[in-house]
mmCIF file of C-alpha atoms in Angstrom:
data_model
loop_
_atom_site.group_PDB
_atom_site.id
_atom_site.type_symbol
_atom_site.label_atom_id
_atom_site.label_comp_id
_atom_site.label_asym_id
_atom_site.label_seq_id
_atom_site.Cartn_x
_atom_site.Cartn_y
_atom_site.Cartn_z
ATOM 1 C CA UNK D 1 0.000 0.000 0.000
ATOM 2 C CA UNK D 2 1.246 3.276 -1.378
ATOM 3 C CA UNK D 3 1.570 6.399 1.676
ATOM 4 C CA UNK D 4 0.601 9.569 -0.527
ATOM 5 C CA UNK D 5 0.529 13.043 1.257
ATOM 6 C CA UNK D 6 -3.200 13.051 0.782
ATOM 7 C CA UNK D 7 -3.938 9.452 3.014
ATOM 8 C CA UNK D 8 -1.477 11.049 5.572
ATOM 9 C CA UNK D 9 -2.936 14.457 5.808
ATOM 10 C CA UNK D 10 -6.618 12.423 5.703
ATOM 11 C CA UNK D 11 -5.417 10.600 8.930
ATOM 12 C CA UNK D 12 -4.483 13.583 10.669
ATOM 13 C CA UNK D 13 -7.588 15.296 9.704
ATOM 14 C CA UNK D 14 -9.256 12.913 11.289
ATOM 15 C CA UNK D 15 -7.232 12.261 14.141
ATOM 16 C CA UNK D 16 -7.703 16.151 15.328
ATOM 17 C CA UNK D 17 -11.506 15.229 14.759
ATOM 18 C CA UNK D 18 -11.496 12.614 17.428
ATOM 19 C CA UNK D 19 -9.140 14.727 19.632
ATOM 20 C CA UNK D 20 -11.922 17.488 19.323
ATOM 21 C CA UNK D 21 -14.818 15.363 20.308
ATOM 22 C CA UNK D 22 -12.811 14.019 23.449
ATOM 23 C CA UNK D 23 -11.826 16.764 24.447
ATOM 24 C CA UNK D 24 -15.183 18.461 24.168
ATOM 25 C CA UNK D 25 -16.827 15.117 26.223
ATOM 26 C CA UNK D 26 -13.725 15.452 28.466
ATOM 27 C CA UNK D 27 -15.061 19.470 29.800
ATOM 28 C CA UNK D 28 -18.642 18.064 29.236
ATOM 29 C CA UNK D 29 -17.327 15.287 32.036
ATOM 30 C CA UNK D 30 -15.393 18.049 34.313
ATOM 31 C CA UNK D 31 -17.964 20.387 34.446
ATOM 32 C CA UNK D 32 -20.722 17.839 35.490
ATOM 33 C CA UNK D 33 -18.083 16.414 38.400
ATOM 34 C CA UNK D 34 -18.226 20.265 39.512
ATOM 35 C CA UNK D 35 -21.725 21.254 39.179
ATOM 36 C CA UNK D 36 -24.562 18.960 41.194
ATOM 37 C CA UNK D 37 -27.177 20.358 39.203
ATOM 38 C CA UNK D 38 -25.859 19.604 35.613
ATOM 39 C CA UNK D 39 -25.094 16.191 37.768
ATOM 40 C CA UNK D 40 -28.684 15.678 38.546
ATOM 41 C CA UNK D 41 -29.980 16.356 34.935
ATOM 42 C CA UNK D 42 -27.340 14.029 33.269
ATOM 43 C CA UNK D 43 -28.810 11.099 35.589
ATOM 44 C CA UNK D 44 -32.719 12.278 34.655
ATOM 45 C CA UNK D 45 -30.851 11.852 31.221
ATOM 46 C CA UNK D 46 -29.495 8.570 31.673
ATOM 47 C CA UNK D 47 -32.831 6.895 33.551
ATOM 48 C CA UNK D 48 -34.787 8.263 30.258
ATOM 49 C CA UNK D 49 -32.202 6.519 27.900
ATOM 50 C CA UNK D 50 -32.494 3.032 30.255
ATOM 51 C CA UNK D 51 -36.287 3.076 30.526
ATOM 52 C CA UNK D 52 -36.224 3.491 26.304
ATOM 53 C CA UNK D 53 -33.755 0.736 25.706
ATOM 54 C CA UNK D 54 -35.859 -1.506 28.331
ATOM 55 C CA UNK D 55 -39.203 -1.039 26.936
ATOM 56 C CA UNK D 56 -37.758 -1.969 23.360
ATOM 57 C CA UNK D 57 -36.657 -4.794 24.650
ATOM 58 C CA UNK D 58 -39.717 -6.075 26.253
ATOM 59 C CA UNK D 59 -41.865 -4.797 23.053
ATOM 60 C CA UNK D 60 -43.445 -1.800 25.974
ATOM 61 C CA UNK D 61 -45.753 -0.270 23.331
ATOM 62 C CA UNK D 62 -47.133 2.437 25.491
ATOM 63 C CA UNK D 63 -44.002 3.583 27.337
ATOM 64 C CA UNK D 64 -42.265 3.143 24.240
ATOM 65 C CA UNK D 65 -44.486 5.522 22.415
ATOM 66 C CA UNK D 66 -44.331 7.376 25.620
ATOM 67 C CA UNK D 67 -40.535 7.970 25.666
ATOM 68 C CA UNK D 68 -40.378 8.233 22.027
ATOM 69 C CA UNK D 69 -42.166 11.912 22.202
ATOM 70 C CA UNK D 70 -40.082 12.203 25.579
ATOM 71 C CA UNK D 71 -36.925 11.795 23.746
ATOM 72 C CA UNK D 72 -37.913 14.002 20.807
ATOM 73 C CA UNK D 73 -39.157 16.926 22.788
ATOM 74 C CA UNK D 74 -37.192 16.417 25.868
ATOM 75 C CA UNK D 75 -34.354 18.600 24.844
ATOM 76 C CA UNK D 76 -36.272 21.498 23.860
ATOM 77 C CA UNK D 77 -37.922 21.324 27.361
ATOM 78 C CA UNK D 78 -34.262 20.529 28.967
ATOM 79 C CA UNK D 79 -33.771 23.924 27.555
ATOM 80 C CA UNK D 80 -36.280 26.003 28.970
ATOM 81 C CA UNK D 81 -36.666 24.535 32.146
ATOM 82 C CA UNK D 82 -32.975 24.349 33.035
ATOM 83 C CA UNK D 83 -31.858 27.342 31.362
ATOM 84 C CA UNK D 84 -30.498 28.989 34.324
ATOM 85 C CA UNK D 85 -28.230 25.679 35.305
ATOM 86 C CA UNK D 86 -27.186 25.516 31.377
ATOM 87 C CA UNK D 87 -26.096 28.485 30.839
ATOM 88 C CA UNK D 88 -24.263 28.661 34.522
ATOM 89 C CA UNK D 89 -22.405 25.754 33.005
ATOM 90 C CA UNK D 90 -21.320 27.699 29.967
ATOM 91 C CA UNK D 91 -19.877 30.643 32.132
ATOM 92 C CA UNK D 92 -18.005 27.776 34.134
ATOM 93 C CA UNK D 93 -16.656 26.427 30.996
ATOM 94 C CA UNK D 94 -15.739 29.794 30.338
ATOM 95 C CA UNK D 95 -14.126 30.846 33.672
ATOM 96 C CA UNK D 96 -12.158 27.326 33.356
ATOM 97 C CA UNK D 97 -8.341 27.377 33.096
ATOM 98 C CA UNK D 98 -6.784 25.132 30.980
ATOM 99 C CA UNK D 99 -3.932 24.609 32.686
ATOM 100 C CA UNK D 100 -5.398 24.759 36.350
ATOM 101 C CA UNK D 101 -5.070 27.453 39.138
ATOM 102 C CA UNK D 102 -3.431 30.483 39.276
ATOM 103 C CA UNK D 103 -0.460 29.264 41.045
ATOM 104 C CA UNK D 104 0.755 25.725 41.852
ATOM 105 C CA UNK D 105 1.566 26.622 45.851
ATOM 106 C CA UNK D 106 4.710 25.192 46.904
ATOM 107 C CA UNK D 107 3.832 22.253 50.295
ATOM 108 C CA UNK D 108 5.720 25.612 52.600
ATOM 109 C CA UNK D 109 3.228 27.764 50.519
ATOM 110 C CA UNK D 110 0.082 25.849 51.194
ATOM 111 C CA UNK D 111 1.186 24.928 54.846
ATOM 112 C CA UNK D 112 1.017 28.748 55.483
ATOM 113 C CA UNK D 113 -1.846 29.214 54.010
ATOM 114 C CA UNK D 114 -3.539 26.810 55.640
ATOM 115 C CA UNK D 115 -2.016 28.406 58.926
ATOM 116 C CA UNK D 116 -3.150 31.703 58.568
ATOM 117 C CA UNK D 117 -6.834 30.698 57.288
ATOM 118 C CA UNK D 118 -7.177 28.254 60.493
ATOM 119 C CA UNK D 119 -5.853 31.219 62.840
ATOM 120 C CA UNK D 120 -8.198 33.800 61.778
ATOM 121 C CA UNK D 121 -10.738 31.822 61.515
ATOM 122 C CA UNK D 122 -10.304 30.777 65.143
ATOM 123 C CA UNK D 123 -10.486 34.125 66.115
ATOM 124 C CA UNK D 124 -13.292 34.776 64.138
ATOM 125 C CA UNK D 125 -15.266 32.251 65.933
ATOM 126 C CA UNK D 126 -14.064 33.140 68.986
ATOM 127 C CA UNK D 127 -15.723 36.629 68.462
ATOM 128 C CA UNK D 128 -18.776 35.286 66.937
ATOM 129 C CA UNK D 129 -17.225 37.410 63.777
ATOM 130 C CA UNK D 130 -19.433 36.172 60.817
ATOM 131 C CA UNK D 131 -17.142 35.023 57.340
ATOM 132 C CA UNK D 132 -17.272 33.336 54.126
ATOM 133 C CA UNK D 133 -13.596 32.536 52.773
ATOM 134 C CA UNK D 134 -13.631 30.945 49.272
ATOM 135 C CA UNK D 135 -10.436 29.326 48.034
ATOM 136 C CA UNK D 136 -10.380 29.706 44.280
ATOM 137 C CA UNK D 137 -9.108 26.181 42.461
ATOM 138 C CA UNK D 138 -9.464 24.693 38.733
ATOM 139 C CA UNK D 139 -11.891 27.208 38.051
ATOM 140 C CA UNK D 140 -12.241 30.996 37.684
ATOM 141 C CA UNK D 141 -13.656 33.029 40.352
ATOM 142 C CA UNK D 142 -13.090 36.433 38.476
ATOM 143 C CA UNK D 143 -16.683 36.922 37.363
ATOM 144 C CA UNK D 144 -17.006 37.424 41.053
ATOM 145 C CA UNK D 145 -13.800 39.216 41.373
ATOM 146 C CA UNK D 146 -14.594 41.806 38.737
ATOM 147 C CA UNK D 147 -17.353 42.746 41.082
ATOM 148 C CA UNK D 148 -16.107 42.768 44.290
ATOM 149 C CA UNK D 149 -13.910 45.156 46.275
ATOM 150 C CA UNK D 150 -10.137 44.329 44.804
ATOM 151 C CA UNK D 151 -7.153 43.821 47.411
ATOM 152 C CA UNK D 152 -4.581 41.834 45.829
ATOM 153 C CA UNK D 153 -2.992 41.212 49.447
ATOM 154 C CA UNK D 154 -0.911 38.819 50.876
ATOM 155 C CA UNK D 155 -2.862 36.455 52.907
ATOM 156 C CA UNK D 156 -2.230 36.677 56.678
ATOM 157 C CA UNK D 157 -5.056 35.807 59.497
ATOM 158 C CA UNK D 158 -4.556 39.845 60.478
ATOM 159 C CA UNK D 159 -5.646 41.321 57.001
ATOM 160 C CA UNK D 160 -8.844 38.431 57.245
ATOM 161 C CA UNK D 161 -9.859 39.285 60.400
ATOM 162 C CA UNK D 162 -9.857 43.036 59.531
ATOM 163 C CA UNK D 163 -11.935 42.338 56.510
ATOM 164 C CA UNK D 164 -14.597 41.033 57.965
ATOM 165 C CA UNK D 165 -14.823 43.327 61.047
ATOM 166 C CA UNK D 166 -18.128 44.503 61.830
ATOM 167 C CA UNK D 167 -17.259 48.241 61.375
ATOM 168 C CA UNK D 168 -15.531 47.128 58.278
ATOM 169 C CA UNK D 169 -17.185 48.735 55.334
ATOM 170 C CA UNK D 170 -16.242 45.419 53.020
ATOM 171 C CA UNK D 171 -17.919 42.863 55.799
ATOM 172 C CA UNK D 172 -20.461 41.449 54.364
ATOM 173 C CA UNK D 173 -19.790 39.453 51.590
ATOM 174 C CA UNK D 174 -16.597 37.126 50.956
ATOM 175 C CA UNK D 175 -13.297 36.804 50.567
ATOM 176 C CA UNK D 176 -12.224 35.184 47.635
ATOM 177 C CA UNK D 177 -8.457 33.629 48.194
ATOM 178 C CA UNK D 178 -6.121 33.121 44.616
ATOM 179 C CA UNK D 179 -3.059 30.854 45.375
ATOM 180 C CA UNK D 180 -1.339 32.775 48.647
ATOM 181 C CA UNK D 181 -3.014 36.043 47.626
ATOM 182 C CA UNK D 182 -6.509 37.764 48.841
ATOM 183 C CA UNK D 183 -8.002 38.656 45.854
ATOM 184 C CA UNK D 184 -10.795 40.340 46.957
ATOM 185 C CA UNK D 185 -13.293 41.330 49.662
ATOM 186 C CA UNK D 186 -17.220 42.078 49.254
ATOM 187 C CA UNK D 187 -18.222 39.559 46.592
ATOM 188 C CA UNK D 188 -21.549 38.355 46.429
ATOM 189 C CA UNK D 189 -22.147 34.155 44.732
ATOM 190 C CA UNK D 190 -25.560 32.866 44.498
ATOM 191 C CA UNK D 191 -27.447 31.271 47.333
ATOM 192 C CA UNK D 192 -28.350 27.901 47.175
ATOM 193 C CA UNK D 193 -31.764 26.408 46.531
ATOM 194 C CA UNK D 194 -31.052 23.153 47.553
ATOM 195 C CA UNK D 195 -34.364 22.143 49.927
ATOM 196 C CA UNK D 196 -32.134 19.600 52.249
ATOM 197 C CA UNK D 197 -30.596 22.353 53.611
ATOM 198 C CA UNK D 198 -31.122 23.456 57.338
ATOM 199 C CA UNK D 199 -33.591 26.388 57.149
ATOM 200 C CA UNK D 200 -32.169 27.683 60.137
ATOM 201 C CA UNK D 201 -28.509 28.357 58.182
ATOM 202 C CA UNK D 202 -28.267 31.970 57.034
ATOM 203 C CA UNK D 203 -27.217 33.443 53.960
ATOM 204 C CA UNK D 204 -23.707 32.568 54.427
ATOM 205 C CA UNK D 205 -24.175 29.003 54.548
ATOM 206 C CA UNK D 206 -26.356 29.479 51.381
ATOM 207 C CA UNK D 207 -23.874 31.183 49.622
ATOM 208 C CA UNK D 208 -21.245 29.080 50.409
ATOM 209 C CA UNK D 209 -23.005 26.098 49.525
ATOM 210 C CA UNK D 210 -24.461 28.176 45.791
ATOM 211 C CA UNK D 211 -20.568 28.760 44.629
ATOM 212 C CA UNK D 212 -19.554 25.294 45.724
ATOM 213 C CA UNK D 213 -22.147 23.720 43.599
ATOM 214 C CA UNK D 214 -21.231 25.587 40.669
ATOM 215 C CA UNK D 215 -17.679 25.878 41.095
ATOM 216 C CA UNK D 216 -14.877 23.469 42.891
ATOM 217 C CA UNK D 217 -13.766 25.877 45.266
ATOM 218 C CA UNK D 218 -13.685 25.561 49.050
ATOM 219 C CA UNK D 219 -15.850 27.775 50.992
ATOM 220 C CA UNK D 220 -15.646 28.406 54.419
ATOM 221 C CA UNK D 221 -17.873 29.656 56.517
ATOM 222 C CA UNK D 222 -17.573 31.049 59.886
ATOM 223 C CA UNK D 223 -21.304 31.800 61.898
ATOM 224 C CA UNK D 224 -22.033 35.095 63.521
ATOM 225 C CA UNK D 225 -24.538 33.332 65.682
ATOM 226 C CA UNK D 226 -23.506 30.335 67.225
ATOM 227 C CA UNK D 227 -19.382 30.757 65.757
ATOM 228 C CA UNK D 228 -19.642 27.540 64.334
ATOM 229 C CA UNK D 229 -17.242 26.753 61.775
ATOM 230 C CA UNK D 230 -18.660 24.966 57.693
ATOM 231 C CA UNK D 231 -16.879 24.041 54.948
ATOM 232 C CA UNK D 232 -18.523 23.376 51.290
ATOM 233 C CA UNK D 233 -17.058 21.998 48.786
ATOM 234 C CA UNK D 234 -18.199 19.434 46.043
ATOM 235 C CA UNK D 235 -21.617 20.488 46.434
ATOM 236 C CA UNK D 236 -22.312 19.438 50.165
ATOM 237 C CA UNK D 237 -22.083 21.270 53.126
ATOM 238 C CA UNK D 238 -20.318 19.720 56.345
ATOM 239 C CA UNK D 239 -21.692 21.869 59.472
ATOM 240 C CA UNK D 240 -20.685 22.507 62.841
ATOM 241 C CA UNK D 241 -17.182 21.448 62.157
ATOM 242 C CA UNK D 242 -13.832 21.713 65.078
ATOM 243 C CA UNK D 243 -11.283 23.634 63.838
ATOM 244 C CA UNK D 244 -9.033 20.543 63.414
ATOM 245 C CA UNK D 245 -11.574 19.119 61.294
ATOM 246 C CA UNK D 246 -11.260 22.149 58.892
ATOM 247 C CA UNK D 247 -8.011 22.412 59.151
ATOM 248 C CA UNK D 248 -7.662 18.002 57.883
ATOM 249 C CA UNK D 249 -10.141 19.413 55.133
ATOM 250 C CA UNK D 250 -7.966 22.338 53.807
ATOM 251 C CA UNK D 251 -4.674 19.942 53.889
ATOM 252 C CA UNK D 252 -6.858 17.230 51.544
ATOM 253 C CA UNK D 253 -8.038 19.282 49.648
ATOM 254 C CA UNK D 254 -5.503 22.192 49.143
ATOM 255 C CA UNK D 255 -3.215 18.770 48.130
ATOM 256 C CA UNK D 256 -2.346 18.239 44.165
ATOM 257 C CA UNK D 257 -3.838 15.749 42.536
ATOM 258 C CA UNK D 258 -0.105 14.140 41.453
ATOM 259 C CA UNK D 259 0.973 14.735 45.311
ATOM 260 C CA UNK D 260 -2.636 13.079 46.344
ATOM 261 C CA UNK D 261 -1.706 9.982 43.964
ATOM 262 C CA UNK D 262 1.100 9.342 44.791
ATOM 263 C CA UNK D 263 0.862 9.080 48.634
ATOM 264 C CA UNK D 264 -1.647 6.729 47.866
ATOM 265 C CA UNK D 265 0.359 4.593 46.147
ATOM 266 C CA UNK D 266 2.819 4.852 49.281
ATOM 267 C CA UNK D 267 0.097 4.059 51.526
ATOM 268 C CA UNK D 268 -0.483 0.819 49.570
ATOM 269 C CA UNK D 269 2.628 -0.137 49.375
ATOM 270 C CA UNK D 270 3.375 0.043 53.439
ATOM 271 C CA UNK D 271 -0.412 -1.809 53.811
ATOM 272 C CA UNK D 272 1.074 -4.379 51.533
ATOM 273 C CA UNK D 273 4.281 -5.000 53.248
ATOM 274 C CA UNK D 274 3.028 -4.773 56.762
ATOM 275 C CA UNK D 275 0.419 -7.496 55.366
ATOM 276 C CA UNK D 276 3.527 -9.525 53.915
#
C-alpha cells in the first residue's frame, strides 16, 4: 500500500476530529463532576435513555411511544426549564483554566496558608465574627472578582480578620483567596436552593453552599450566631465542624492531585508489606 501526502494528511484530519470530540466530552465530564445540578440532569438523562432501551426490549408499546415523544421533545424542554443551570455551566466552561489554578503553591506555601486561614478563623469564631472565605481552584472566580472590592494582598489571618470586622465597610460578603493572595473582599455568589438544607442556616451558609455547587472551590464559613465553623465543597455542606476538622479538610483538599496519587500509592505499598 502506497503512503501519498493526501492518506497522511486524511489521517491527521481525522485524528484532530477525534481529539476534538474528546476533548469536548472530556469538559462536558469536568464540568458535570463540579456542578450537582448539571449532575442531577445528566442522571434524569441517563434513567430516560435506560427506561427506552428496556421497553424496546420487552416490546413496551405504550411507554415506548411514551418515551419516544419524551426523547424528541425532551431537549427542547431541557432547555427552557434548566436554562439557568445551562447556561451557569457555559460561564463555568468559560471561567475554566486550561492549565489549572493560578499558582501551583509550593507544600511551605500551602502549609502557610492553611495556617493563617485556620488562625483567623479561630479568632473569628471566637468573636462570633461572621465570614465566608472561598479558596479559588481549577476554576475561575473572576466573574465574582470583577465585582467585588479588589485587594490583591498577601494572605495573613490579620488582614482576614480586619476584613470582615463589623465596622468594616467590606464585611459582608466574601473573601475570595487566589493561590497565597486575597483577591478580593465584598463579593456576592448565588445562594443555594437546595431544599435539604437546614432552614435555620443563614445566607452565608447558602452562599457558600451556591458557589460550591457551581464551582470546585472551598468555601468556608464562619457563623455570627452560634461561631460555628462549615466548609462546602463538592456540592455538600459539612456543618458545625472543630477547627481541626477544617483544618484536615484544607490539607486534603488544598493537596495536588499528582501529590494526592502518589501518597496513595505509598500508603499501599506500606499496607502491603506490613500485610507480607
Amino acid at each position: 500500500m502506497t503512503i501519498t501526502l493526501s492518506s497522511i494528511l486524511t489521517i491527521l484530519n481525522k485524528t484532530i476530529d477525534i481529539l476534538l470530540v474528546w476533548l469536548i466530552f472530556y469538559y462536558i465530564l469536568k464540568s458535570m463532576k463540579n456542578n450537582v445540578k448539571l449532575t442531577l440532569i445528566f442522571k434524569g438523562v441517563l434513567v430516560i435513555a435506560i427506561m427506552k432501551l428496556v421497553s424496546d426490549v420487552f416490546g413496551f408499546v405504550t411507554i415506548g411511544l411514551l418515551l419516544e415523544y419524551i426523547i424528541m421533545w425532551g431537549p427542547l424542554a431541557l432547555i427552557i426549564v434548566f436554562q439557568p443551570e445551562i447556561r451557569a455551566v457555559l460561564e463555568q466552561l468559560g471561567r475554566s483554566q486550561l492549565l489549572g489554578r493560578h499558582k501551583i503553591l509550593t507544600v511551605d506555601e500551602r502549609e502557610r496558608l492553611i495556617y493563617e486561614i485556620i488562625q483567623s478563623m479561630d479568632y473569628l469564631r471566637k468573636s462570633r465574627i461572621g465570614a465566608l472565605i472561598v479558596i479559588e481552584r481549577d476554576v475561575s472566580l473572576s466573574d465574582y472578582i470583577d465585582k467585588a472590592k479588589k485587594i490583591y494582598g498577601d494572605l495573613t489571618s490579620e488582614l482576614l480578620i480586619a476584613l470582615f470586622f463589623p465596622n468594616n465597610p467590606m464585611h459582608d460578603g466574601g473573601v475570595i483567596i487566589q493561590g497565597n493572595r486575597i483577591s478580593c473582599a465584598g463579593a456576592v455568589f448565588p445562594t443555594s436552593d437546595n431544599g435539604k438544607l437546614n432552614k435555620r442556616l443563614g445566607t452565608r451558609h447558602r452562599a457558600a453552599l451556591g458557589i460550591a455547587e457551581e464551582t470546585d472551590c472551598i468555601a468556608l464559613v464562619v457563623s455570627e450566631e452560634t461561631g460555628r465553623l462549615s466548609v462546602a465543597v463538592k456540592g455538600e455542606l459539612f456543618y458545625n465542624l472543630s477547627l481541626d476538622d477544617v483544618r484536615m479538610m484544607l490539607v486534603d483538599e488544598l493537596r495536588p492531585k499528582q501529590e494526592s496519587d502518589f501518597e496513595d500509592e505509598i500508603d499501599e505499598e506500606e499496607i502491603y508489606e506490613e500485610n507480607k
